[in-house]
Amino acid sequence: MTQEQFLKQLRELMNPIPEPLRSEWILDYEEHFRQAAGDGLAEEQIAEELGDPRQLAKEMLLVYRVNEAESSNGRFAPVSRAVFATVGLGFFNLVFVLGPYIMLLGVLLMCWASSVMSGIAALTAIYEGIIGGAFTLIQGIFVAILLLGLGMLLGAFSRWLTQAVSRMTLQYLKFNSRVMKGKRT
């Protein structure tokens, strides 16, 4: 593969990365080609030493996604994009990153749903106190206050847990990225 083919393929595969950063990284590879050519290596040999452009682009996308997630203060969507960028690196990541991440998403979903359902149950308690026969009005209000308080506590816990899962996931992705880079060299 020639320098032009290598860089063209790498640029195309790095399309999700914003242009200024992508151009900066491409310039690094162009410089590598220049230095190696100065040492007397052929373009094909340099491209072979650099590795598969598809794998390099996946690794750079992972670095970009992890940095993006870090700068987003643990927001959920950027962390999820970083997880999927990691999964693209290989089968190991599919099993050891995506599997636990989906399980954690299920736990988070359950916590958030419990919080919302507690609020809905509070409305049901008030309804039963006013119209139904299960509670008196005072009992219905008391049960509704308890359920709303429980829902608020669950909501606060769910928010904290979501942020903790985002931070843990980012730390693991950074660790995983370092391990995968170590494997490659």
CSV table of N, CA and C in Angstrom, one decimal, residues 16-144:
chain,number,residue,atom,x,y,z
A,16,PRO,N,-15.7,10.2,11.5
A,16,PRO,CA,-16.5,10.7,12.7
A,16,PRO,C,-15.7,11.6,13.6
A,17,ILE,N,-14.4,11.7,13.4
A,17,ILE,CA,-13.6,12.6,14.2
A,17,ILE,C,-13.6,14.0,13.5
A,18,PRO,N,-13.8,15.1,14.3
A,18,PRO,CA,-13.8,16.4,13.7
A,18,PRO,C,-12.6,16.7,12.9
A,19,GLU,N,-12.8,17.5,11.9
A,19,GLU,CA,-11.7,17.8,10.9
A,19,GLU,C,-10.4,18.3,11.5
A,20,PRO,N,-10.4,19.3,12.4
A,20,PRO,CA,-9.1,19.8,12.9
A,20,PRO,C,-8.3,18.7,13.6
A,21,LEU,N,-8.9,17.9,14.4
A,21,LEU,CA,-8.2,16.8,15.0
A,21,LEU,C,-7.8,15.7,14.1
A,22,ARG,N,-8.6,15.4,13.1
A,22,ARG,CA,-8.3,14.4,12.1
A,22,ARG,C,-7.1,14.8,11.3
A,23,SER,N,-7.1,16.1,10.9
A,23,SER,CA,-6.0,16.6,10.1
A,23,SER,C,-4.7,16.6,10.9
A,24,GLU,N,-4.8,16.9,12.2
A,24,GLU,CA,-3.6,16.9,13.0
A,24,GLU,C,-3.0,15.5,13.1
A,25,TRP,N,-3.9,14.5,13.3
A,25,TRP,CA,-3.4,13.1,13.4
A,25,TRP,C,-2.9,12.6,12.0
A,26,ILE,N,-3.5,13.0,10.9
A,26,ILE,CA,-3.1,12.6,9.6
A,26,ILE,C,-1.7,13.2,9.4
A,27,LEU,N,-1.5,14.5,9.8
A,27,LEU,CA,-0.1,15.1,9.6
A,27,LEU,C,0.9,14.3,10.4
A,28,ASP,N,0.6,13.7,11.5
A,28,ASP,CA,1.5,12.9,12.3
A,28,ASP,C,2.0,11.7,11.4
A,29,TYR,N,1.0,11.1,10.7
A,29,TYR,CA,1.3,9.9,9.9
A,29,TYR,C,2.1,10.3,8.7
A,30,GLU,N,1.8,11.5,8.1
A,30,GLU,CA,2.6,12.0,7.0
A,30,GLU,C,4.0,12.2,7.4
A,31,GLU,N,4.2,12.8,8.6
A,31,GLU,CA,5.5,13.0,9.1
A,31,GLU,C,6.3,11.7,9.3
A,32,HIS,N,5.6,10.7,9.8
A,32,HIS,CA,6.2,9.4,10.0
A,32,HIS,C,6.7,8.8,8.6
A,33,PHE,N,5.8,9.0,7.6
A,33,PHE,CA,6.2,8.5,6.3
A,33,PHE,C,7.5,9.3,5.8
A,34,ARG,N,7.5,10.6,6.0
A,34,ARG,CA,8.7,11.4,5.6
A,34,ARG,C,9.9,11.0,6.3
A,35,GLN,N,9.9,10.8,7.6
A,35,GLN,CA,11.0,10.4,8.3
A,35,GLN,C,11.5,9.0,7.9
A,36,ALA,N,10.6,8.1,7.8
A,36,ALA,CA,11.0,6.7,7.4
A,36,ALA,C,11.5,6.7,6.0
A,37,ALA,N,11.0,7.5,5.1
A,37,ALA,CA,11.5,7.5,3.7
A,37,ALA,C,12.9,8.1,3.7
A,38,GLY,N,13.1,9.1,4.6
A,38,GLY,CA,14.5,9.6,4.8
A,38,GLY,C,15.5,8.6,5.2
A,39,ASP,N,15.0,7.6,6.0
A,39,ASP,CA,15.9,6.5,6.4
A,39,ASP,C,16.0,5.4,5.4
A,40,GLY,N,15.4,5.6,4.2
A,40,GLY,CA,15.6,4.7,3.1
A,40,GLY,C,14.5,3.6,3.0
A,41,LEU,N,13.4,3.7,3.7
A,41,LEU,CA,12.4,2.7,3.6
A,41,LEU,C,11.4,3.0,2.5
A,42,ALA,N,10.9,1.9,1.9
A,42,ALA,CA,9.9,2.1,0.8
A,42,ALA,C,8.5,2.4,1.4
A,43,GLU,N,7.7,3.1,0.7
A,43,GLU,CA,6.3,3.4,1.2
A,43,GLU,C,5.6,2.2,1.6
A,44,GLU,N,5.6,1.1,0.9
A,44,GLU,CA,4.9,-0.1,1.2
A,44,GLU,C,5.4,-0.7,2.5
A,45,GLN,N,6.7,-0.6,2.8
A,45,GLN,CA,7.3,-1.1,4.0
A,45,GLN,C,6.9,-0.2,5.2
A,46,ILE,N,6.8,1.0,5.0
A,46,ILE,CA,6.4,2.0,6.0
A,46,ILE,C,4.9,1.7,6.4
A,47,ALA,N,4.1,1.6,5.4
A,47,ALA,CA,2.7,1.3,5.6
A,47,ALA,C,2.5,0.0,6.3
A,48,GLU,N,3.3,-1.0,6.0
A,48,GLU,CA,3.2,-2.3,6.7
A,48,GLU,C,3.6,-2.2,8.2
A,49,GLU,N,4.6,-1.4,8.4
A,49,GLU,CA,5.0,-1.2,9.8
A,49,GLU,C,4.0,-0.4,10.6
A,50,LEU,N,3.3,0.5,10.0
A,50,LEU,CA,2.3,1.3,10.7
A,50,LEU,C,1.1,0.4,11.1
A,51,GLY,N,0.8,-0.5,10.3
A,51,GLY,CA,-0.3,-1.4,10.5
A,51,GLY,C,-1.5,-1.1,9.7
A,52,ASP,N,-2.6,-1.8,9.9
A,52,ASP,CA,-3.8,-1.8,9.2
A,52,ASP,C,-4.5,-0.4,9.5
A,53,PRO,N,-4.8,0.4,8.4
A,53,PRO,CA,-5.5,1.7,8.7
A,53,PRO,C,-6.8,1.5,9.4
A,54,ARG,N,-7.5,0.4,9.1
A,54,ARG,CA,-8.8,0.2,9.8
A,54,ARG,C,-8.6,0.1,11.3
A,55,GLN,N,-7.6,-0.7,11.7
A,55,GLN,CA,-7.4,-0.8,13.1
A,55,GLN,C,-6.9,0.5,13.8
A,56,LEU,N,-6.0,1.2,13.0
A,56,LEU,CA,-5.5,2.5,13.5
A,56,LEU,C,-6.7,3.5,13.7
A,57,ALA,N,-7.6,3.5,12.7
A,57,ALA,CA,-8.7,4.4,12.8
A,57,ALA,C,-9.6,4.1,13.9
A,58,LYS,N,-9.8,2.8,14.2
A,58,LYS,CA,-10.7,2.4,15.3
A,58,LYS,C,-10.0,2.8,16.6
A,59,GLU,N,-8.7,2.7,16.8
A,59,GLU,CA,-8.0,3.1,18.0
A,59,GLU,C,-8.1,4.6,18.2
A,60,MET,N,-7.9,5.3,17.1
A,60,MET,CA,-8.0,6.8,17.2
A,60,MET,C,-9.4,7.3,17.5
A,61,LEU,N,-10.4,6.6,16.9
A,61,LEU,CA,-11.8,6.9,17.3
A,61,LEU,C,-12.1,6.6,18.7
A,62,LEU,N,-11.5,5.5,19.3
A,62,LEU,CA,-11.7,5.2,20.7
A,62,LEU,C,-11.1,6.4,21.5
A,63,VAL,N,-9.9,6.8,21.2
A,63,VAL,CA,-9.2,7.9,21.9
A,63,VAL,C,-10.1,9.1,21.9
A,64,TYR,N,-10.6,9.4,20.7
A,64,TYR,CA,-11.5,10.6,20.6
A,64,TYR,C,-12.7,10.5,21.4
A,65,ARG,N,-13.4,9.3,21.3
A,65,ARG,CA,-14.6,9.1,22.1
A,65,ARG,C,-14.4,9.2,23.6
A,66,VAL,N,-13.3,8.6,24.1
A,66,VAL,CA,-13.0,8.6,25.5
A,66,VAL,C,-12.8,10.0,25.9
A,67,ASN,N,-12.0,10.8,25.2
A,67,ASN,CA,-11.7,12.2,25.5
A,67,ASN,C,-13.0,13.0,25.5
A,68,GLU,N,-13.8,12.7,24.5
A,68,GLU,CA,-15.1,13.4,24.4
A,68,GLU,C,-16.0,13.1,25.6
A,69,ALA,N,-16.0,11.8,26.0
A,69,ALA,CA,-16.8,11.4,27.2
A,69,ALA,C,-16.3,12.1,28.5
A,70,GLU,N,-15.0,12.1,28.6
A,70,GLU,CA,-14.4,12.7,29.8
A,70,GLU,C,-14.7,14.2,29.9
A,71,SER,N,-14.7,14.9,28.8
A,71,SER,CA,-15.0,16.3,28.8
A,71,SER,C,-16.5,16.6,29.0
A,72,SER,N,-17.3,15.6,28.8
A,72,SER,CA,-18.8,15.8,29.0
A,72,SER,C,-19.2,15.6,30.4
A,73,ASN,N,-18.3,15.5,31.3
A,73,ASN,CA,-18.7,15.3,32.8
A,73,ASN,C,-19.5,14.1,33.0
A,74,GLY,N,-19.2,13.0,32.3
A,74,GLY,CA,-19.9,11.7,32.5
A,74,GLY,C,-21.3,11.6,32.0
A,75,ARG,N,-21.6,12.5,31.0
A,75,ARG,CA,-22.9,12.4,30.4
A,75,ARG,C,-23.1,11.0,29.8
A,76,PHE,N,-24.3,10.5,29.7
A,76,PHE,CA,-24.5,9.2,29.3
A,76,PHE,C,-24.2,8.9,27.8
A,77,ALA,N,-24.7,9.8,26.9
A,77,ALA,CA,-24.5,9.5,25.5
A,77,ALA,C,-23.1,9.4,25.1
A,78,PRO,N,-22.2,10.4,25.5
A,78,PRO,CA,-20.8,10.2,25.0
A,78,PRO,C,-20.1,9.0,25.6
A,79,VAL,N,-20.5,8.6,26.8
A,79,VAL,CA,-19.9,7.4,27.4
A,79,VAL,C,-20.3,6.2,26.6
A,80,SER,N,-21.6,6.1,26.2
A,80,SER,CA,-22.1,5.0,25.4
A,80,SER,C,-21.4,5.0,24.0
A,81,ARG,N,-21.1,6.1,23.4
A,81,ARG,CA,-20.4,6.1,22.1
A,81,ARG,C,-19.0,5.6,22.3
A,82,ALA,N,-18.4,5.9,23.5
A,82,ALA,CA,-17.0,5.4,23.8
A,82,ALA,C,-17.0,3.9,23.9
A,83,VAL,N,-18.1,3.4,24.6
A,83,VAL,CA,-18.2,1.9,24.7
A,83,VAL,C,-18.3,1.3,23.4
A,84,PHE,N,-19.1,1.8,22.5
A,84,PHE,CA,-19.3,1.2,21.2
A,84,PHE,C,-18.0,1.3,20.3
A,85,ALA,N,-17.3,2.4,20.5
A,85,ALA,CA,-16.0,2.5,19.8
A,85,ALA,C,-15.0,1.4,20.3
A,86,THR,N,-15.1,1.1,21.6
A,86,THR,CA,-14.2,0.1,22.2
A,86,THR,C,-14.6,-1.3,21.7
A,87,VAL,N,-15.9,-1.5,21.6
A,87,VAL,CA,-16.4,-2.8,21.1
A,87,VAL,C,-15.9,-3.1,19.7
A,88,GLY,N,-15.7,-2.0,18.9
A,88,GLY,CA,-15.2,-2.2,17.5
A,88,GLY,C,-13.8,-2.7,17.4
A,89,LEU,N,-13.1,-2.7,18.5
A,89,LEU,CA,-11.7,-3.1,18.5
A,89,LEU,C,-11.5,-4.6,18.5
A,90,GLY,N,-12.5,-5.4,18.8
A,90,GLY,CA,-12.3,-6.8,18.8
A,90,GLY,C,-13.3,-7.6,19.6
A,91,PHE,N,-13.3,-8.9,19.5
A,91,PHE,CA,-14.2,-9.8,20.2
A,91,PHE,C,-14.1,-9.7,21.7
A,92,PHE,N,-12.8,-9.6,22.2
A,92,PHE,CA,-12.6,-9.5,23.6
A,92,PHE,C,-13.4,-8.4,24.2
A,93,ASN,N,-13.4,-7.2,23.5
A,93,ASN,CA,-14.2,-6.1,24.0
A,93,ASN,C,-15.7,-6.3,23.9
A,94,LEU,N,-16.1,-7.1,22.9
A,94,LEU,CA,-17.5,-7.4,22.8
A,94,LEU,C,-18.0,-8.1,24.0
A,95,VAL,N,-17.2,-9.0,24.5
A,95,VAL,CA,-17.6,-9.8,25.6
A,95,VAL,C,-17.4,-9.1,27.0
A,96,PHE,N,-16.2,-8.5,27.1
A,96,PHE,CA,-15.8,-7.9,28.4
A,96,PHE,C,-16.2,-6.5,28.6
A,97,VAL,N,-16.6,-5.8,27.6
A,97,VAL,CA,-17.0,-4.4,27.7
A,97,VAL,C,-18.5,-4.3,27.5
A,98,LEU,N,-19.0,-4.8,26.3
A,98,LEU,CA,-20.4,-4.6,26.0
A,98,LEU,C,-21.3,-5.4,26.9
A,99,GLY,N,-21.0,-6.6,27.3
A,99,GLY,CA,-21.8,-7.4,28.1
A,99,GLY,C,-22.1,-6.8,29.5
A,100,PRO,N,-21.0,-6.4,30.2
A,100,PRO,CA,-21.2,-5.8,31.5
A,100,PRO,C,-21.9,-4.4,31.4
A,101,TYR,N,-21.6,-3.7,30.3
A,101,TYR,CA,-22.2,-2.4,30.1
A,101,TYR,C,-23.7,-2.5,29.9
A,102,ILE,N,-24.2,-3.5,29.2
A,102,ILE,CA,-25.6,-3.7,29.0
A,102,ILE,C,-26.3,-4.1,30.3
A,103,MET,N,-25.6,-4.9,31.1
A,103,MET,CA,-26.1,-5.3,32.4
A,103,MET,C,-26.3,-4.0,33.3
A,104,LEU,N,-25.2,-3.2,33.3
A,104,LEU,CA,-25.3,-1.9,34.1
A,104,LEU,C,-26.4,-1.0,33.6
A,105,LEU,N,-26.6,-1.0,32.3
A,105,LEU,CA,-27.7,-0.2,31.8
A,105,LEU,C,-29.1,-0.7,32.2
A,106,GLY,N,-29.2,-2.1,32.3
A,106,GLY,CA,-30.4,-2.6,32.8
A,106,GLY,C,-30.7,-2.3,34.3
A,107,VAL,N,-29.6,-2.3,35.1
A,107,VAL,CA,-29.8,-1.9,36.5
A,107,VAL,C,-30.2,-0.4,36.6
A,108,LEU,N,-29.5,0.5,35.8
A,108,LEU,CA,-29.9,1.9,35.8
A,108,LEU,C,-31.3,2.1,35.3
A,109,LEU,N,-31.7,1.4,34.3
A,109,LEU,CA,-33.1,1.5,33.8
A,109,LEU,C,-34.1,1.1,34.9
A,110,MET,N,-33.8,0.0,35.6
A,110,MET,CA,-34.6,-0.5,36.7
A,110,MET,C,-34.7,0.6,37.8
A,111,CYS,N,-33.6,1.2,38.2
A,111,CYS,CA,-33.6,2.2,39.2
A,111,CYS,C,-34.5,3.4,38.8
A,112,TRP,N,-34.2,3.9,37.6
A,112,TRP,CA,-35.0,5.1,37.1
A,112,TRP,C,-36.5,4.7,37.0
A,113,ALA,N,-36.8,3.5,36.5
A,113,ALA,CA,-38.2,3.1,36.4
A,113,ALA,C,-38.9,3.0,37.8
A,114,SER,N,-38.1,2.5,38.7
A,114,SER,CA,-38.7,2.4,40.1
A,114,SER,C,-39.0,3.8,40.7
A,115,SER,N,-38.1,4.7,40.4
A,115,SER,CA,-38.4,6.1,40.8
A,115,SER,C,-39.6,6.7,40.2
A,116,VAL,N,-39.8,6.5,38.9
A,116,VAL,CA,-41.0,7.0,38.2
A,116,VAL,C,-42.2,6.3,38.7
A,117,MET,N,-42.1,5.0,38.8
A,117,MET,CA,-43.3,4.2,39.3
A,117,MET,C,-43.7,4.6,40.7
A,118,SER,N,-42.8,4.9,41.5
A,118,SER,CA,-43.1,5.4,42.9
A,118,SER,C,-44.0,6.6,42.8
A,119,GLY,N,-43.7,7.5,41.9
A,119,GLY,CA,-44.5,8.8,41.7
A,119,GLY,C,-45.9,8.4,41.2
A,120,ILE,N,-45.9,7.5,40.3
A,120,ILE,CA,-47.2,7.1,39.8
A,120,ILE,C,-48.1,6.4,40.8
A,121,ALA,N,-47.4,5.6,41.7
A,121,ALA,CA,-48.1,4.9,42.8
A,121,ALA,C,-48.7,6.0,43.8
A,122,ALA,N,-47.9,7.1,43.9
A,122,ALA,CA,-48.4,8.1,44.8
A,122,ALA,C,-49.7,8.7,44.3
A,123,LEU,N,-49.8,8.9,43.0
A,123,LEU,CA,-51.0,9.4,42.4
A,123,LEU,C,-52.2,8.4,42.6
A,124,THR,N,-51.9,7.2,42.5
A,124,THR,CA,-52.9,6.1,42.7
A,124,THR,C,-53.4,6.1,44.2
A,125,ALA,N,-52.5,6.3,45.1
A,125,ALA,CA,-52.8,6.4,46.5
A,125,ALA,C,-53.8,7.5,46.8
A,126,ILE,N,-53.5,8.7,46.2
A,126,ILE,CA,-54.4,9.8,46.4
A,126,ILE,C,-55.8,9.5,45.7
A,127,TYR,N,-55.8,8.9,44.5
A,127,TYR,CA,-57.0,8.6,43.9
A,127,TYR,C,-57.8,7.6,44.8
A,128,GLU,N,-57.2,6.6,45.3
A,128,GLU,CA,-57.9,5.7,46.2
A,128,GLU,C,-58.4,6.4,47.5
A,129,GLY,N,-57.7,7.4,48.0
A,129,GLY,CA,-58.2,8.1,49.1
A,129,GLY,C,-59.4,9.0,48.8
A,130,ILE,N,-59.5,9.5,47.6
A,130,ILE,CA,-60.6,10.4,47.3
A,130,ILE,C,-61.8,9.6,46.7
A,131,ILE,N,-61.5,8.7,45.8
A,131,ILE,CA,-62.6,8.0,45.1
A,131,ILE,C,-62.8,6.5,45.5
A,132,GLY,N,-61.6,5.8,45.6
A,132,GLY,CA,-61.7,4.4,45.9
A,132,GLY,C,-62.0,4.2,47.3
A,133,GLY,N,-62.1,2.9,47.7
A,133,GLY,CA,-62.4,2.6,49.1
A,133,GLY,C,-61.3,1.9,49.8
A,134,ALA,N,-60.1,1.9,49.3
A,134,ALA,CA,-59.0,1.2,50.0
A,134,ALA,C,-58.4,2.1,51.1
A,135,PHE,N,-58.4,3.4,51.0
A,135,PHE,CA,-57.9,4.3,52.0
A,135,PHE,C,-58.9,5.4,52.3
A,136,THR,N,-58.7,6.0,53.5
A,136,THR,CA,-59.4,7.2,53.7
A,136,THR,C,-58.6,8.3,53.1
A,137,LEU,N,-59.1,9.5,53.0
A,137,LEU,CA,-58.4,10.6,52.4
A,137,LEU,C,-57.0,10.9,53.1
A,138,ILE,N,-57.1,10.9,54.4
A,138,ILE,CA,-55.9,11.1,55.2
A,138,ILE,C,-54.8,10.0,54.9
A,139,GLN,N,-55.3,8.8,54.9
A,139,GLN,CA,-54.4,7.7,54.7
A,139,GLN,C,-53.8,7.7,53.3
A,140,GLY,N,-54.6,8.1,52.3
A,140,GLY,CA,-54.2,8.2,50.9
A,140,GLY,C,-53.1,9.3,50.8
A,141,ILE,N,-53.3,10.4,51.5
A,141,ILE,CA,-52.3,11.5,51.4
A,141,ILE,C,-51.0,11.0,52.1
A,142,PHE,N,-51.1,10.4,53.2
A,142,PHE,CA,-50.0,9.9,53.9
A,142,PHE,C,-49.2,8.9,53.1
A,143,VAL,N,-49.9,7.9,52.5
A,143,VAL,CA,-49.2,7.0,51.6
A,143,VAL,C,-48.6,7.7,50.4
A,144,ALA,N,-49.3,8.6,49.8
A,144,ALA,CA,-48.7,9.4,48.7
A,144,ALA,C,-47.5,10.1,49.1
